[in-house]
């Protein structure tokens, strides 16, 4: 008998001003079950207890798209809301997705009958990607799952400057993450880099790196996770210029010698 995820509708509402529909809730449960099954063969995650999974995988993944969730709630509350400036992103890429985070919960949350999104999950570990391909088919989340490195993808014309939204969590230093995601964004697209602790020194260090890659740091959101009050930060980056062909550098280089 597999464990059941908590609903925590009150916590979704108080932290993100959003709640999953019954359909989305059922998908979260299916995702959880598939991850628990996959974990028996693959080292996908240490986070398996229901409340832990809810907070550190589901909630944490969706905290990074809080502005989009708020817009969706506003739009459904008021069909002709004129101040709604962002439209739901069309093409989403998740780099170093591991067990599918944050990409899969984000796709579940942003897919509504009115909005369709395309999700690309990328990881350098082939076994994880094979698992995710089966998982997405099993639970009915349309996704392209690619076993490749971010540095290779960023040089591939089929993927470079193609995405509206790029997500990256727990893949390396912030400058490494920026070099992985910025080349993949269209001009006008946005990246979200998920971090834990963050300081003003970190901001000073990363701003020139983001600019070098054609981006602009538009927002830095700080969060307390709603159950254990852990510290989280999300960097929101807007791509305002094409990324120079110098980036991403060769496979391995962004990790070994980050740009700052
Ligand atoms: N994003 C997930 C997993 C983080 S673990 C989460 O937050 O739970 C980091 C993952 O990034 C690993 O699965 C690893 O295989 C992948 N990875 C590391 N460097 C990569 C690169 N250069 N390109 C693609 N994937 C990479």
PDB file of C-alpha atoms and ligand atoms in Angstrom:
ATOM      1  CA  UNK A   1       0.000   0.000   0.000  1.00  0.00           C
ATOM      2  CA  UNK A   2       1.565   3.271  -1.102  1.00  0.00           C
ATOM      3  CA  UNK A   3       1.400   6.354   1.046  1.00  0.00           C
ATOM      4  CA  UNK A   4      -1.092   9.133   0.369  1.00  0.00           C
ATOM      5  CA  UNK A   5       0.014  12.725  -0.080  1.00  0.00           C
ATOM      6  CA  UNK A   6      -1.501  15.380   2.179  1.00  0.00           C
ATOM      7  CA  UNK A   7      -3.753  17.953   0.469  1.00  0.00           C
ATOM      8  CA  UNK A   8      -2.644  21.015   2.463  1.00  0.00           C
ATOM      9  CA  UNK A   9      -5.038  23.227   0.503  1.00  0.00           C
ATOM     10  CA  UNK A  10      -4.741  25.867   3.237  1.00  0.00           C
ATOM     11  CA  UNK A  11      -0.960  25.963   2.847  1.00  0.00           C
ATOM     12  CA  UNK A  12      -1.122  26.238  -0.944  1.00  0.00           C
ATOM     13  CA  UNK A  13      -3.578  29.078  -0.536  1.00  0.00           C
ATOM     14  CA  UNK A  14      -1.753  31.013   2.180  1.00  0.00           C
ATOM     15  CA  UNK A  15       1.695  30.732   0.562  1.00  0.00           C
ATOM     16  CA  UNK A  16       1.054  30.807  -3.185  1.00  0.00           C
ATOM     17  CA  UNK A  17      -2.558  32.054  -3.347  1.00  0.00           C
ATOM     18  CA  UNK A  18      -3.308  29.042  -5.496  1.00  0.00           C
ATOM     19  CA  UNK A  19      -4.851  25.605  -5.044  1.00  0.00           C
ATOM     20  CA  UNK A  20      -4.619  22.470  -7.172  1.00  0.00           C
ATOM     21  CA  UNK A  21      -7.807  21.245  -8.820  1.00  0.00           C
ATOM     22  CA  UNK A  22      -8.965  17.703  -8.092  1.00  0.00           C
ATOM     23  CA  UNK A  23      -7.356  16.607 -11.354  1.00  0.00           C
ATOM     24  CA  UNK A  24      -4.045  18.232 -10.455  1.00  0.00           C
ATOM     25  CA  UNK A  25      -4.204  16.748  -6.966  1.00  0.00           C
ATOM     26  CA  UNK A  26      -4.713  13.272  -8.453  1.00  0.00           C
ATOM     27  CA  UNK A  27      -1.717  13.810 -10.755  1.00  0.00           C
ATOM     28  CA  UNK A  28       0.481  14.842  -7.811  1.00  0.00           C
ATOM     29  CA  UNK A  29      -0.510  11.599  -6.064  1.00  0.00           C
ATOM     30  CA  UNK A  30       0.280   9.548  -9.177  1.00  0.00           C
ATOM     31  CA  UNK A  31       3.614  11.311  -9.542  1.00  0.00           C
ATOM     32  CA  UNK A  32       4.416  10.534  -5.907  1.00  0.00           C
ATOM     33  CA  UNK A  33       3.550   6.855  -6.342  1.00  0.00           C
ATOM     34  CA  UNK A  34       5.644   6.529  -9.490  1.00  0.00           C
ATOM     35  CA  UNK A  35       8.627   8.194  -7.812  1.00  0.00           C
ATOM     36  CA  UNK A  36       8.363   5.812  -4.851  1.00  0.00           C
ATOM     37  CA  UNK A  37       8.294   2.860  -7.245  1.00  0.00           C
ATOM     38  CA  UNK A  38      11.176   4.245  -9.345  1.00  0.00           C
ATOM     39  CA  UNK A  39      13.223   4.876  -6.226  1.00  0.00           C
ATOM     40  CA  UNK A  40      13.405   1.122  -5.630  1.00  0.00           C
ATOM     41  CA  UNK A  41      15.608   0.815  -8.744  1.00  0.00           C
ATOM     42  CA  UNK A  42      17.101   4.261  -9.170  1.00  0.00           C
ATOM     43  CA  UNK A  43      18.478   6.799  -6.752  1.00  0.00           C
ATOM     44  CA  UNK A  44      15.928   9.504  -7.615  1.00  0.00           C
ATOM     45  CA  UNK A  45      15.388  11.249  -4.291  1.00  0.00           C
ATOM     46  CA  UNK A  46      15.905  10.908  -0.545  1.00  0.00           C
ATOM     47  CA  UNK A  47      12.673  12.815   0.010  1.00  0.00           C
ATOM     48  CA  UNK A  48       9.962  10.155   0.255  1.00  0.00           C
ATOM     49  CA  UNK A  49       7.797  10.824   3.343  1.00  0.00           C
ATOM     50  CA  UNK A  50       4.407  12.328   2.345  1.00  0.00           C
ATOM     51  CA  UNK A  51       4.796  15.716   4.063  1.00  0.00           C
ATOM     52  CA  UNK A  52       8.433  15.952   3.004  1.00  0.00           C
ATOM     53  CA  UNK A  53       7.581  15.156  -0.601  1.00  0.00           C
ATOM     54  CA  UNK A  54       4.755  17.672  -0.544  1.00  0.00           C
ATOM     55  CA  UNK A  55       6.980  20.442   0.818  1.00  0.00           C
ATOM     56  CA  UNK A  56      10.395  19.794  -0.725  1.00  0.00           C
ATOM     57  CA  UNK A  57       9.284  18.556  -4.130  1.00  0.00           C
ATOM     58  CA  UNK A  58       5.761  19.801  -4.876  1.00  0.00           C
ATOM     59  CA  UNK A  59       5.623  23.079  -2.989  1.00  0.00           C
ATOM     60  CA  UNK A  60       9.244  23.922  -3.656  1.00  0.00           C
ATOM     61  CA  UNK A  61       8.846  23.288  -7.407  1.00  0.00           C
ATOM     62  CA  UNK A  62       5.770  25.516  -7.599  1.00  0.00           C
ATOM     63  CA  UNK A  63       7.240  28.338  -5.511  1.00  0.00           C
ATOM     64  CA  UNK A  64       9.398  29.108  -8.562  1.00  0.00           C
ATOM     65  CA  UNK A  65       6.352  29.813 -10.709  1.00  0.00           C
ATOM     66  CA  UNK A  66       4.450  31.808  -8.093  1.00  0.00           C
ATOM     67  CA  UNK A  67       4.005  34.805 -10.446  1.00  0.00           C
ATOM     68  CA  UNK A  68       2.401  32.609 -13.108  1.00  0.00           C
ATOM     69  CA  UNK A  69       0.166  30.865 -10.576  1.00  0.00           C
ATOM     70  CA  UNK A  70      -0.986  34.223  -9.230  1.00  0.00           C
ATOM     71  CA  UNK A  71      -1.831  35.324 -12.766  1.00  0.00           C
ATOM     72  CA  UNK A  72      -3.819  32.156 -13.407  1.00  0.00           C
ATOM     73  CA  UNK A  73      -5.805  32.648 -10.225  1.00  0.00           C
ATOM     74  CA  UNK A  74      -6.444  36.295 -11.101  1.00  0.00           C
ATOM     75  CA  UNK A  75      -7.558  35.359 -14.610  1.00  0.00           C
ATOM     76  CA  UNK A  76      -9.991  32.727 -13.461  1.00  0.00           C
ATOM     77  CA  UNK A  77     -11.364  35.045 -10.746  1.00  0.00           C
ATOM     78  CA  UNK A  78     -11.863  37.849 -13.201  1.00  0.00           C
ATOM     79  CA  UNK A  79     -12.066  36.654 -16.784  1.00  0.00           C
ATOM     80  CA  UNK A  80     -11.184  39.985 -18.362  1.00  0.00           C
ATOM     81  CA  UNK A  81      -8.492  41.105 -15.932  1.00  0.00           C
ATOM     82  CA  UNK A  82      -6.674  43.880 -17.743  1.00  0.00           C
ATOM     83  CA  UNK A  83      -3.652  44.049 -15.471  1.00  0.00           C
ATOM     84  CA  UNK A  84      -2.649  40.489 -16.293  1.00  0.00           C
ATOM     85  CA  UNK A  85       0.713  41.106 -17.995  1.00  0.00           C
ATOM     86  CA  UNK A  86       2.141  37.616 -18.306  1.00  0.00           C
ATOM     87  CA  UNK A  87       0.598  34.878 -20.363  1.00  0.00           C
ATOM     88  CA  UNK A  88       1.225  31.261 -19.414  1.00  0.00           C
ATOM     89  CA  UNK A  89       4.525  30.102 -20.861  1.00  0.00           C
ATOM     90  CA  UNK A  90       4.349  27.866 -23.868  1.00  0.00           C
ATOM     91  CA  UNK A  91       7.694  26.095 -24.053  1.00  0.00           C
ATOM     92  CA  UNK A  92       9.249  25.024 -20.756  1.00  0.00           C
ATOM     93  CA  UNK A  93      12.619  23.320 -20.251  1.00  0.00           C
ATOM     94  CA  UNK A  94      13.890  21.835 -16.980  1.00  0.00           C
ATOM     95  CA  UNK A  95      17.658  21.326 -16.892  1.00  0.00           C
ATOM     96  CA  UNK A  96      19.087  18.587 -14.636  1.00  0.00           C
ATOM     97  CA  UNK A  97      15.573  17.455 -13.793  1.00  0.00           C
ATOM     98  CA  UNK A  98      16.614  14.294 -11.857  1.00  0.00           C
ATOM     99  CA  UNK A  99      13.321  12.754 -10.745  1.00  0.00           C
ATOM    100  CA  UNK A 100      11.363  15.388 -12.709  1.00  0.00           C
ATOM    101  CA  UNK A 101      11.696  18.434 -10.436  1.00  0.00           C
ATOM    102  CA  UNK A 102      10.697  21.142 -10.774  1.00  0.00           C
ATOM    103  CA  UNK A 103       9.464  20.431 -14.332  1.00  0.00           C
ATOM    104  CA  UNK A 104       6.712  17.870 -13.776  1.00  0.00           C
ATOM    105  CA  UNK A 105       4.868  19.617 -10.909  1.00  0.00           C
ATOM    106  CA  UNK A 106       5.153  22.877 -12.886  1.00  0.00           C
ATOM    107  CA  UNK A 107       3.625  21.248 -15.974  1.00  0.00           C
ATOM    108  CA  UNK A 108       0.818  19.804 -13.858  1.00  0.00           C
ATOM    109  CA  UNK A 109       0.093  23.204 -12.302  1.00  0.00           C
ATOM    110  CA  UNK A 110       0.260  25.259 -15.501  1.00  0.00           C
ATOM    111  CA  UNK A 111      -1.696  22.894 -17.746  1.00  0.00           C
ATOM    112  CA  UNK A 112      -5.341  23.817 -17.659  1.00  0.00           C
ATOM    113  CA  UNK A 113      -8.081  23.147 -20.177  1.00  0.00           C
ATOM    114  CA  UNK A 114      -7.446  26.665 -21.493  1.00  0.00           C
ATOM    115  CA  UNK A 115      -3.637  26.575 -21.673  1.00  0.00           C
ATOM    116  CA  UNK A 116      -1.422  23.970 -23.204  1.00  0.00           C
ATOM    117  CA  UNK A 117       2.281  23.865 -22.538  1.00  0.00           C
ATOM    118  CA  UNK A 118       5.158  21.869 -23.923  1.00  0.00           C
ATOM    119  CA  UNK A 119       7.595  20.435 -21.410  1.00  0.00           C
ATOM    120  CA  UNK A 120      11.155  19.312 -22.115  1.00  0.00           C
ATOM    121  CA  UNK A 121      12.935  17.417 -19.337  1.00  0.00           C
ATOM    122  CA  UNK A 122      16.723  17.225 -19.622  1.00  0.00           C
ATOM    123  CA  UNK A 123      19.194  15.175 -17.620  1.00  0.00           C
ATOM    124  CA  UNK A 124      22.622  13.794 -18.397  1.00  0.00           C
ATOM    125  CA  UNK A 125      21.784  10.467 -16.721  1.00  0.00           C
ATOM    126  CA  UNK A 126      20.184   8.189 -19.307  1.00  0.00           C
ATOM    127  CA  UNK A 127      18.520   5.913 -16.751  1.00  0.00           C
ATOM    128  CA  UNK A 128      16.698   8.827 -15.126  1.00  0.00           C
ATOM    129  CA  UNK A 129      15.483  10.052 -18.509  1.00  0.00           C
ATOM    130  CA  UNK A 130      14.252   6.581 -19.465  1.00  0.00           C
ATOM    131  CA  UNK A 131      12.391   6.409 -16.168  1.00  0.00           C
ATOM    132  CA  UNK A 132      10.844   9.872 -16.701  1.00  0.00           C
ATOM    133  CA  UNK A 133       9.727   8.969 -20.202  1.00  0.00           C
ATOM    134  CA  UNK A 134       7.773   6.003 -18.846  1.00  0.00           C
ATOM    135  CA  UNK A 135       6.500   8.004 -15.885  1.00  0.00           C
ATOM    136  CA  UNK A 136       5.160  10.807 -18.095  1.00  0.00           C
ATOM    137  CA  UNK A 137       3.407   8.296 -20.343  1.00  0.00           C
ATOM    138  CA  UNK A 138       1.947   6.460 -17.358  1.00  0.00           C
ATOM    139  CA  UNK A 139       0.450   9.536 -15.732  1.00  0.00           C
ATOM    140  CA  UNK A 140      -0.402  11.277 -19.002  1.00  0.00           C
ATOM    141  CA  UNK A 141       1.886  14.307 -18.947  1.00  0.00           C
ATOM    142  CA  UNK A 142       3.077  15.098 -22.471  1.00  0.00           C
ATOM    143  CA  UNK A 143       6.836  15.679 -22.257  1.00  0.00           C
ATOM    144  CA  UNK A 144       9.972  15.378 -24.346  1.00  0.00           C
ATOM    145  CA  UNK A 145      12.650  13.653 -22.271  1.00  0.00           C
ATOM    146  CA  UNK A 146      16.240  14.175 -23.418  1.00  0.00           C
ATOM    147  CA  UNK A 147      19.348  12.406 -22.130  1.00  0.00           C
ATOM    148  CA  UNK A 148      21.958  15.033 -22.849  1.00  0.00           C
ATOM    149  CA  UNK A 149      24.063  17.689 -21.192  1.00  0.00           C
ATOM    150  CA  UNK A 150      22.894  21.270 -20.906  1.00  0.00           C
ATOM    151  CA  UNK A 151      26.085  22.460 -22.628  1.00  0.00           C
ATOM    152  CA  UNK A 152      25.321  20.299 -25.700  1.00  0.00           C
ATOM    153  CA  UNK A 153      21.673  21.344 -25.795  1.00  0.00           C
ATOM    154  CA  UNK A 154      22.638  25.008 -25.659  1.00  0.00           C
ATOM    155  CA  UNK A 155      24.665  24.574 -28.862  1.00  0.00           C
ATOM    156  CA  UNK A 156      21.944  22.641 -30.683  1.00  0.00           C
ATOM    157  CA  UNK A 157      19.981  24.936 -33.040  1.00  0.00           C
ATOM    158  CA  UNK A 158      16.829  22.902 -32.361  1.00  0.00           C
ATOM    159  CA  UNK A 159      16.996  24.004 -28.716  1.00  0.00           C
ATOM    160  CA  UNK A 160      19.091  27.178 -28.520  1.00  0.00           C
ATOM    161  CA  UNK A 161      16.936  30.322 -28.026  1.00  0.00           C
ATOM    162  CA  UNK A 162      13.741  28.237 -28.252  1.00  0.00           C
ATOM    163  CA  UNK A 163      12.206  28.302 -24.769  1.00  0.00           C
ATOM    164  CA  UNK A 164       9.858  30.697 -22.972  1.00  0.00           C
ATOM    165  CA  UNK A 165      10.713  29.418 -19.505  1.00  0.00           C
ATOM    166  CA  UNK A 166      13.798  27.561 -18.260  1.00  0.00           C
ATOM    167  CA  UNK A 167      13.919  26.033 -14.783  1.00  0.00           C
ATOM    168  CA  UNK A 168      16.934  24.719 -12.882  1.00  0.00           C
ATOM    169  CA  UNK A 169      17.151  23.425  -9.332  1.00  0.00           C
ATOM    170  CA  UNK A 170      20.081  21.878  -7.458  1.00  0.00           C
ATOM    171  CA  UNK A 171      22.363  21.393 -10.455  1.00  0.00           C
ATOM    172  CA  UNK A 172      25.432  23.380  -9.392  1.00  0.00           C
ATOM    173  CA  UNK A 173      26.674  26.861  -8.598  1.00  0.00           C
ATOM    174  CA  UNK A 174      24.415  29.725  -9.636  1.00  0.00           C
ATOM    175  CA  UNK A 175      26.793  30.900 -12.383  1.00  0.00           C
ATOM    176  CA  UNK A 176      26.931  27.364 -13.785  1.00  0.00           C
ATOM    177  CA  UNK A 177      23.129  27.204 -13.784  1.00  0.00           C
ATOM    178  CA  UNK A 178      22.911  30.598 -15.534  1.00  0.00           C
ATOM    179  CA  UNK A 179      25.278  29.433 -18.271  1.00  0.00           C
ATOM    180  CA  UNK A 180      23.168  26.280 -18.754  1.00  0.00           C
ATOM    181  CA  UNK A 181      19.786  28.000 -19.047  1.00  0.00           C
ATOM    182  CA  UNK A 182      20.289  31.444 -20.650  1.00  0.00           C
ATOM    183  CA  UNK A 183      21.329  30.152 -24.108  1.00  0.00           C
ATOM    184  CA  UNK A 184      18.128  28.079 -24.278  1.00  0.00           C
ATOM    185  CA  UNK A 185      15.787  31.039 -23.783  1.00  0.00           C
ATOM    186  CA  UNK A 186      14.199  33.081 -26.527  1.00  0.00           C
ATOM    187  CA  UNK A 187      14.743  36.804 -26.191  1.00  0.00           C
ATOM    188  CA  UNK A 188      11.792  37.747 -23.968  1.00  0.00           C
ATOM    189  CA  UNK A 189      11.882  34.382 -22.189  1.00  0.00           C
ATOM    190  CA  UNK A 190      12.508  33.908 -18.495  1.00  0.00           C
ATOM    191  CA  UNK A 191      14.612  31.634 -16.305  1.00  0.00           C
ATOM    192  CA  UNK A 192      14.062  30.638 -12.707  1.00  0.00           C
ATOM    193  CA  UNK A 193      17.102  29.479 -10.725  1.00  0.00           C
ATOM    194  CA  UNK A 194      16.139  27.818  -7.438  1.00  0.00           C
ATOM    195  CA  UNK A 195      18.522  28.360  -4.513  1.00  0.00           C
ATOM    196  CA  UNK A 196      18.540  27.742  -0.756  1.00  0.00           C
ATOM    197  CA  UNK A 197      20.489  30.365   1.212  1.00  0.00           C
ATOM    198  CA  UNK A 198      21.265  33.617  -0.579  1.00  0.00           C
ATOM    199  CA  UNK A 199      23.113  36.815   0.359  1.00  0.00           C
ATOM    200  CA  UNK A 200      23.513  40.299  -1.115  1.00  0.00           C
ATOM    201  CA  UNK A 201      27.113  39.331  -1.964  1.00  0.00           C
ATOM    202  CA  UNK A 202      25.719  36.486  -4.041  1.00  0.00           C
ATOM    203  CA  UNK A 203      23.542  38.999  -5.901  1.00  0.00           C
ATOM    204  CA  UNK A 204      26.514  41.273  -6.572  1.00  0.00           C
ATOM    205  CA  UNK A 205      28.500  38.356  -7.935  1.00  0.00           C
ATOM    206  CA  UNK A 206      25.793  36.961 -10.176  1.00  0.00           C
ATOM    207  CA  UNK A 207      24.419  40.147 -11.793  1.00  0.00           C
ATOM    208  CA  UNK A 208      27.413  40.640 -14.172  1.00  0.00           C
ATOM    209  CA  UNK A 209      27.337  36.946 -15.115  1.00  0.00           C
ATOM    210  CA  UNK A 210      23.650  37.132 -16.007  1.00  0.00           C
ATOM    211  CA  UNK A 211      24.292  40.280 -18.069  1.00  0.00           C
ATOM    212  CA  UNK A 212      27.198  38.633 -19.885  1.00  0.00           C
ATOM    213  CA  UNK A 213      24.779  35.877 -20.916  1.00  0.00           C
ATOM    214  CA  UNK A 214      22.161  38.312 -22.253  1.00  0.00           C
ATOM    215  CA  UNK A 215      19.902  38.387 -19.205  1.00  0.00           C
ATOM    216  CA  UNK A 216      18.731  40.693 -16.494  1.00  0.00           C
ATOM    217  CA  UNK A 217      17.976  39.761 -12.881  1.00  0.00           C
ATOM    218  CA  UNK A 218      14.441  41.071 -12.504  1.00  0.00           C
ATOM    219  CA  UNK A 219      13.429  39.650  -9.155  1.00  0.00           C
ATOM    220  CA  UNK A 220      14.741  37.725  -6.186  1.00  0.00           C
ATOM    221  CA  UNK A 221      12.051  36.058  -4.156  1.00  0.00           C
ATOM    222  CA  UNK A 222      12.698  34.729  -0.681  1.00  0.00           C
ATOM    223  CA  UNK A 223      10.549  32.048   0.859  1.00  0.00           C
ATOM    224  CA  UNK A 224      10.111  30.056   4.011  1.00  0.00           C
ATOM    225  CA  UNK A 225       8.912  26.567   3.183  1.00  0.00           C
ATOM    226  CA  UNK A 226       5.436  26.268   4.741  1.00  0.00           C
ATOM    227  CA  UNK A 227       5.942  23.179   6.940  1.00  0.00           C
ATOM    228  CA  UNK A 228       9.532  23.222   8.201  1.00  0.00           C
ATOM    229  CA  UNK A 229      10.319  26.914   7.586  1.00  0.00           C
ATOM    230  CA  UNK A 230      13.377  26.177   5.469  1.00  0.00           C
ATOM    231  CA  UNK A 231      15.035  29.034   3.604  1.00  0.00           C
ATOM    232  CA  UNK A 232      14.597  29.235  -0.154  1.00  0.00           C
ATOM    233  CA  UNK A 233      15.291  31.798  -2.847  1.00  0.00           C
ATOM    234  CA  UNK A 234      14.284  32.033  -6.470  1.00  0.00           C
ATOM    235  CA  UNK A 235      16.116  34.171  -9.004  1.00  0.00           C
ATOM    236  CA  UNK A 236      13.939  35.432 -11.839  1.00  0.00           C
ATOM    237  CA  UNK A 237      15.887  36.295 -14.964  1.00  0.00           C
ATOM    238  CA  UNK A 238      14.568  37.984 -18.083  1.00  0.00           C
ATOM    239  CA  UNK A 239      16.460  37.459 -21.327  1.00  0.00           C
ATOM    240  CA  UNK A 240      16.714  40.801 -23.077  1.00  0.00           C
ATOM    241  CA  UNK A 241      19.482  40.042 -25.618  1.00  0.00           C
ATOM    242  CA  UNK A 242      20.626  37.005 -27.598  1.00  0.00           C
ATOM    243  CA  UNK A 243      23.342  35.047 -25.790  1.00  0.00           C
ATOM    244  CA  UNK A 244      26.834  35.367 -27.285  1.00  0.00           C
ATOM    245  CA  UNK A 245      28.017  32.339 -29.252  1.00  0.00           C
ATOM    246  CA  UNK A 246      30.822  32.010 -26.701  1.00  0.00           C
ATOM    247  CA  UNK A 247      28.257  30.380 -24.364  1.00  0.00           C
ATOM    248  CA  UNK A 248      27.663  27.770 -23.195  1.00  0.00           C
ATOM    249  CA  UNK A 249      31.316  26.781 -23.102  1.00  0.00           C
ATOM    250  CA  UNK A 250      32.431  23.180 -23.808  1.00  0.00           C
ATOM    251  CA  UNK A 251      30.978  20.277 -21.822  1.00  0.00           C
ATOM    252  CA  UNK A 252      32.293  20.341 -18.270  1.00  0.00           C
ATOM    253  CA  UNK A 253      33.721  23.862 -18.367  1.00  0.00           C
ATOM    254  CA  UNK A 254      30.725  25.773 -16.862  1.00  0.00           C
ATOM    255  CA  UNK A 255      30.802  23.382 -13.895  1.00  0.00           C
ATOM    256  CA  UNK A 256      34.571  23.427 -13.413  1.00  0.00           C
ATOM    257  CA  UNK A 257      35.145  27.138 -13.949  1.00  0.00           C
ATOM    258  CA  UNK A 258      31.910  29.049 -13.351  1.00  0.00           C
ATOM    259  CA  UNK A 259      31.822  32.522 -14.937  1.00  0.00           C
ATOM    260  CA  UNK A 260      32.228  34.447 -11.681  1.00  0.00           C
TER     261      UNK A 260
HETATM  262  N1  LIG B   1      16.491  19.130 -10.337  1.00  0.00           N
HETATM  263  C1  LIG B   1      16.335  17.916  -9.545  1.00  0.00           C
HETATM  264  C2  LIG B   1      17.604  17.059  -9.497  1.00  0.00           C
HETATM  265  C3  LIG B   1      18.836  17.721  -8.958  1.00  0.00           C
HETATM  266  S1  LIG B   1      20.239  16.634  -8.912  1.00  0.00           S
HETATM  267  C4  LIG B   1      15.868  18.301  -8.157  1.00  0.00           C
HETATM  268  O1  LIG B   1      15.959  19.463  -7.805  1.00  0.00           O
HETATM  269  O2  LIG B   1      15.382  17.418  -7.435  1.00  0.00           O
HETATM  270  C5  LIG B   1      21.149  17.239 -10.317  1.00  0.00           C
HETATM  271  C6  LIG B   1      20.794  16.535 -11.607  1.00  0.00           C
HETATM  272  O3  LIG B   1      21.402  17.275 -12.666  1.00  0.00           O
HETATM  273  C7  LIG B   1      21.303  15.122 -11.716  1.00  0.00           C
HETATM  274  O4  LIG B   1      20.243  14.253 -12.055  1.00  0.00           O
HETATM  275  C8  LIG B   1      22.377  15.183 -12.811  1.00  0.00           C
HETATM  276  O5  LIG B   1      22.400  14.011 -13.600  1.00  0.00           O
HETATM  277  C9  LIG B   1      21.935  16.395 -13.625  1.00  0.00           C
HETATM  278  N2  LIG B   1      23.009  17.146 -14.301  1.00  0.00           N
HETATM  279  C10 LIG B   1      24.172  17.590 -13.753  1.00  0.00           C
HETATM  280  N3  LIG B   1      24.877  18.297 -14.651  1.00  0.00           N
HETATM  281  C11 LIG B   1      24.165  18.304 -15.808  1.00  0.00           C
HETATM  282  C12 LIG B   1      24.362  18.873 -17.109  1.00  0.00           C
HETATM  283  N4  LIG B   1      25.469  19.555 -17.389  1.00  0.00           N
HETATM  284  N5  LIG B   1      23.406  18.685 -18.044  1.00  0.00           N
HETATM  285  C13 LIG B   1      22.285  17.968 -17.758  1.00  0.00           C
HETATM  286  N6  LIG B   1      22.042  17.412 -16.542  1.00  0.00           N
HETATM  287  C14 LIG B   1      22.958  17.572 -15.586  1.00  0.00           C
END
